[in-house]
Amino acid sequence: MPEKRMRVGVLISGGGTNLQAIIDASRAGRLDADVAVVIANHEGAYGLERARKAHIPAVWLDRAAYDTFSAYNHAIRLAFEEHEVDLVVMAGYMRLLGTEVLNAFPNRVLNIHPALLPSFPGSSGIRDAWDYGVKIAGVTVHFANEKFDEGPIIAQEAVSIEPDDTIETFEAKIHEAEYRLYPQVIQWMARGRVVIEGRGTTILPQSAGR
Ligand code: GRF
């Protein structure tokens, strides 16, 4: 019997290029996982269009239609449960996630941030690292919690800033690193290779996963 493939629910707010990298990795056979549903908090998020093009259910949940943050997050949880999601992946989702979702998927909610956390958290990590003048920047994939960019770190990839870089070339290098690292971590999750203990995480060797 083939192993069951992991079902990933992706949360987005915008363009969805990370979502696209995950879909592409899955379809190319690089992931033991499929994107089961994409949820956006903006109706016009281009990532929803990417999902539709890939024949993946695309759901817009309008925060304004819910009285409370809690009710909104409950709706997100229900949508993920309806699509039998195993892992929640935040990919450019620019809001906090409520405990309604976090508690339903313990240690099963990931976020990606375009900086080496804990440096440069927040919504302009790339610009902030550039303006600060760092020589080594990078990307972080971490477990999400109820704070922004704060949960246990799973993986980081460094990106050097070279003298001939511009903010544009730097940004492109950051995104390239994201498109490599996020599918990689999702595959580790699919193989059961990510162990978490407190704030510490360990990636088990390939042979130790399932
Ligand atoms: C990415 O840089 C991600 O790290 C950040 O928001 C951006 C989303 O881009 N949280 P996209 O929607 O995946 O193109």
Coordinates of C-alpha atoms and ligand atoms in Angstrom, one line a residue:
M1 CA 0.0 0.0 0.0
P2 CA 1.4 3.4 -0.9
E3 CA 1.8 5.8 2.1
K4 CA -0.9 8.4 2.5
R5 CA 0.2 11.7 1.1
M6 CA 0.1 14.7 3.5
R7 CA -2.7 17.2 2.8
V8 CA -1.5 20.8 3.0
G9 CA -3.8 23.8 3.6
V10 CA -2.2 27.1 2.5
L11 CA -3.1 30.5 3.9
I12 CA -2.2 33.5 1.7
S13 CA -2.9 37.2 1.5
G14 CA -1.3 38.1 -1.8
G15 CA 0.6 37.0 -4.9
G16 CA 1.2 33.5 -3.8
T17 CA 4.7 32.8 -5.4
N18 CA 5.6 30.6 -2.4
L19 CA 2.3 28.8 -2.9
Q20 CA 3.3 28.3 -6.5
A21 CA 6.7 26.9 -5.5
I22 CA 4.9 24.4 -3.2
I23 CA 2.4 23.4 -5.9
D24 CA 5.2 23.0 -8.4
A25 CA 7.3 20.9 -6.0
S26 CA 4.3 18.7 -5.3
R27 CA 3.4 18.2 -8.9
A28 CA 7.0 17.5 -9.8
G29 CA 7.1 14.6 -7.4
R30 CA 9.4 16.3 -4.9
L31 CA 6.8 16.3 -2.1
D32 CA 4.9 13.5 -0.5
A33 CA 2.2 16.1 -0.1
D34 CA -0.6 17.8 -2.0
V35 CA -2.1 21.2 -1.6
A36 CA -5.7 20.4 -0.6
V37 CA -7.1 23.9 -0.2
V38 CA -5.9 27.5 -0.4
I39 CA -7.5 30.2 1.8
A40 CA -7.0 33.9 1.4
N41 CA -8.2 36.8 3.5
H42 CA -8.3 39.0 0.4
E43 CA -10.7 38.4 -2.5
G44 CA -8.3 39.7 -5.1
A45 CA -5.2 37.7 -3.8
Y46 CA -3.6 36.4 -7.0
G47 CA -2.7 33.2 -5.2
L48 CA -6.4 32.2 -5.4
E49 CA -6.1 32.4 -9.1
R50 CA -2.9 30.2 -9.0
A51 CA -4.9 27.7 -7.0
R52 CA -7.8 27.7 -9.4
K53 CA -5.4 27.2 -12.3
A54 CA -4.0 24.2 -10.6
H55 CA -7.5 22.9 -9.9
I56 CA -7.1 23.3 -6.1
P57 CA -10.1 24.5 -4.1
A58 CA -9.6 28.3 -3.5
V59 CA -11.5 29.9 -0.7
W60 CA -11.8 33.6 0.2
L61 CA -12.8 34.2 3.8
D62 CA -13.8 37.8 4.4
R63 CA -12.8 39.0 7.9
A64 CA -15.5 41.7 7.6
A65 CA -18.2 38.9 7.4
Y66 CA -17.3 37.7 11.0
D67 CA -18.1 39.6 14.2
T68 CA -14.9 38.5 16.0
F69 CA -11.3 37.4 15.3
S70 CA -12.3 34.2 17.0
A71 CA -15.3 33.6 14.8
Y72 CA -13.1 34.3 11.7
N73 CA -10.5 31.8 12.8
H74 CA -13.1 29.3 13.6
A75 CA -14.2 29.5 10.0
I76 CA -10.6 29.0 8.8
R77 CA -10.4 25.9 11.0
L78 CA -13.7 24.5 9.6
A79 CA -12.5 25.0 6.0
F80 CA -9.3 23.2 6.7
E81 CA -11.1 20.4 8.4
E82 CA -13.6 20.1 5.6
H83 CA -10.6 19.6 3.3
E84 CA -9.0 17.1 5.7
V85 CA -5.8 19.1 6.0
D86 CA -2.9 17.6 7.9
L87 CA -0.5 20.6 7.8
V88 CA -1.3 24.4 7.7
V89 CA 1.2 26.5 5.8
M90 CA 1.2 30.3 6.0
A91 CA 2.7 31.6 2.8
G92 CA 2.5 35.4 2.8
Y93 CA -0.5 35.4 5.1
M94 CA -0.2 38.9 6.6
R95 CA -2.4 38.4 9.7
L96 CA -2.0 36.6 13.0
L97 CA -3.6 33.2 13.3
G98 CA -6.0 32.5 16.2
T99 CA -5.9 29.7 18.7
E100 CA -8.9 28.2 17.0
V101 CA -6.6 27.2 14.2
L102 CA -3.3 26.7 16.2
N103 CA -4.9 24.4 18.7
A104 CA -6.6 22.3 16.0
F105 CA -3.2 21.7 14.4
P106 CA -0.7 21.5 17.2
N107 CA 2.9 21.7 15.9
R108 CA 1.3 21.5 12.4
V109 CA 1.3 25.2 11.4
L110 CA 4.3 26.7 9.6
N111 CA 5.2 30.2 8.6
I112 CA 7.9 31.6 6.3
H113 CA 9.7 34.9 6.9
P114 CA 12.0 36.6 4.5
A115 CA 14.7 37.4 7.1
L116 CA 16.9 35.5 9.6
L117 CA 14.7 35.6 12.7
P118 CA 14.8 36.9 15.3
S119 CA 16.3 39.8 13.2
F120 CA 13.9 41.9 11.2
P121 CA 10.4 40.5 12.1
G122 CA 7.3 42.1 10.7
S123 CA 5.9 42.9 7.3
S124 CA 9.0 44.5 5.7
G125 CA 11.8 42.1 6.6
I126 CA 13.6 42.3 3.3
R127 CA 13.6 46.1 3.2
D128 CA 14.6 46.3 6.9
A129 CA 17.6 44.0 6.4
W130 CA 18.6 46.0 3.3
D131 CA 18.3 49.4 5.0
Y132 CA 20.2 48.1 8.1
G133 CA 23.1 47.2 5.8
V134 CA 23.6 43.6 6.9
K135 CA 26.0 41.4 4.8
I136 CA 24.3 38.2 5.6
A137 CA 20.5 38.0 5.3
G138 CA 18.3 35.0 4.7
V139 CA 14.9 33.3 5.2
T140 CA 13.4 31.4 8.1
V141 CA 10.8 28.7 8.3
H142 CA 9.3 28.3 11.7
F143 CA 6.3 26.9 13.6
A144 CA 3.7 29.6 14.0
N145 CA 2.3 30.6 17.3
E146 CA 0.0 33.4 18.4
K147 CA 2.6 36.1 17.9
F148 CA 4.1 37.4 14.7
D149 CA 7.3 35.6 13.4
E150 CA 8.0 34.1 16.8
G151 CA 7.6 30.3 17.0
P152 CA 10.3 27.7 17.1
I153 CA 12.7 27.8 14.1
I154 CA 12.8 24.8 11.9
A155 CA 15.2 25.9 9.1
Q156 CA 17.1 29.0 7.9
E157 CA 19.0 29.7 4.7
A158 CA 21.5 32.5 4.5
V159 CA 21.7 34.9 1.6
S160 CA 24.8 37.0 1.1
I161 CA 24.5 40.6 0.1
E162 CA 27.2 41.4 -2.4
P163 CA 28.5 44.8 -3.3
D164 CA 26.8 44.8 -6.7
D165 CA 23.4 43.8 -5.3
T166 CA 20.5 46.2 -5.5
I167 CA 17.4 45.9 -3.4
E168 CA 15.8 44.2 -6.4
T169 CA 18.5 41.6 -6.9
F170 CA 18.7 41.0 -3.2
E171 CA 14.9 40.6 -3.0
A172 CA 15.1 38.1 -5.9
K173 CA 17.8 36.1 -4.1
I174 CA 15.6 36.0 -0.9
H175 CA 12.6 34.7 -2.8
E176 CA 14.7 32.0 -4.6
A177 CA 15.8 30.8 -1.1
E178 CA 12.2 30.8 0.0
Y179 CA 11.1 28.7 -3.0
R180 CA 13.8 26.1 -2.1
L181 CA 13.5 26.1 1.7
Y182 CA 9.7 26.0 2.1
P183 CA 9.1 22.9 0.0
Q184 CA 12.1 21.2 1.7
V185 CA 10.6 21.8 5.2
I186 CA 7.2 20.6 4.0
Q187 CA 8.8 17.4 2.8
W188 CA 10.5 16.9 6.1
M189 CA 7.1 17.4 7.8
A190 CA 5.6 14.9 5.4
R191 CA 8.3 12.3 6.3
G192 CA 7.9 12.9 10.0
R193 CA 11.4 14.2 10.3
V194 CA 10.8 17.4 12.3
V195 CA 11.0 16.8 16.1
I196 CA 10.1 19.7 18.4
E197 CA 10.9 20.0 22.0
G198 CA 10.2 23.4 23.6
R199 CA 11.8 25.9 21.3
G200 CA 14.2 23.4 19.9
T201 CA 13.7 21.5 16.7
T202 CA 15.7 18.7 15.2
I203 CA 15.6 17.3 11.7
L204 CA 15.9 13.5 11.9
P205 CA 18.1 11.8 9.3
Q206 CA 16.3 10.6 6.2
S207 CA 16.5 7.0 7.3
A208 CA 14.7 7.8 10.6
G209 CA 11.6 9.3 9.0
R210 CA 8.8 7.2 7.6
Ligands
GRF1 C1 7.2 36.2 1.2 O1 8.4 36.9 1.1 C2 7.0 35.6 2.6 O2 8.2 35.3 3.2 C3 6.4 36.8 3.3 O3 5.5 37.4 2.4 C4 6.0 37.1 1.1 C5 4.8 36.5 0.3 O4 5.1 36.4 -1.1 N1 5.8 36.4 4.5 P1 4.2 35.5 -2.0 O5 2.7 35.8 -1.7 O6 4.4 34.0 -1.6 O7 4.6 35.8 -3.4

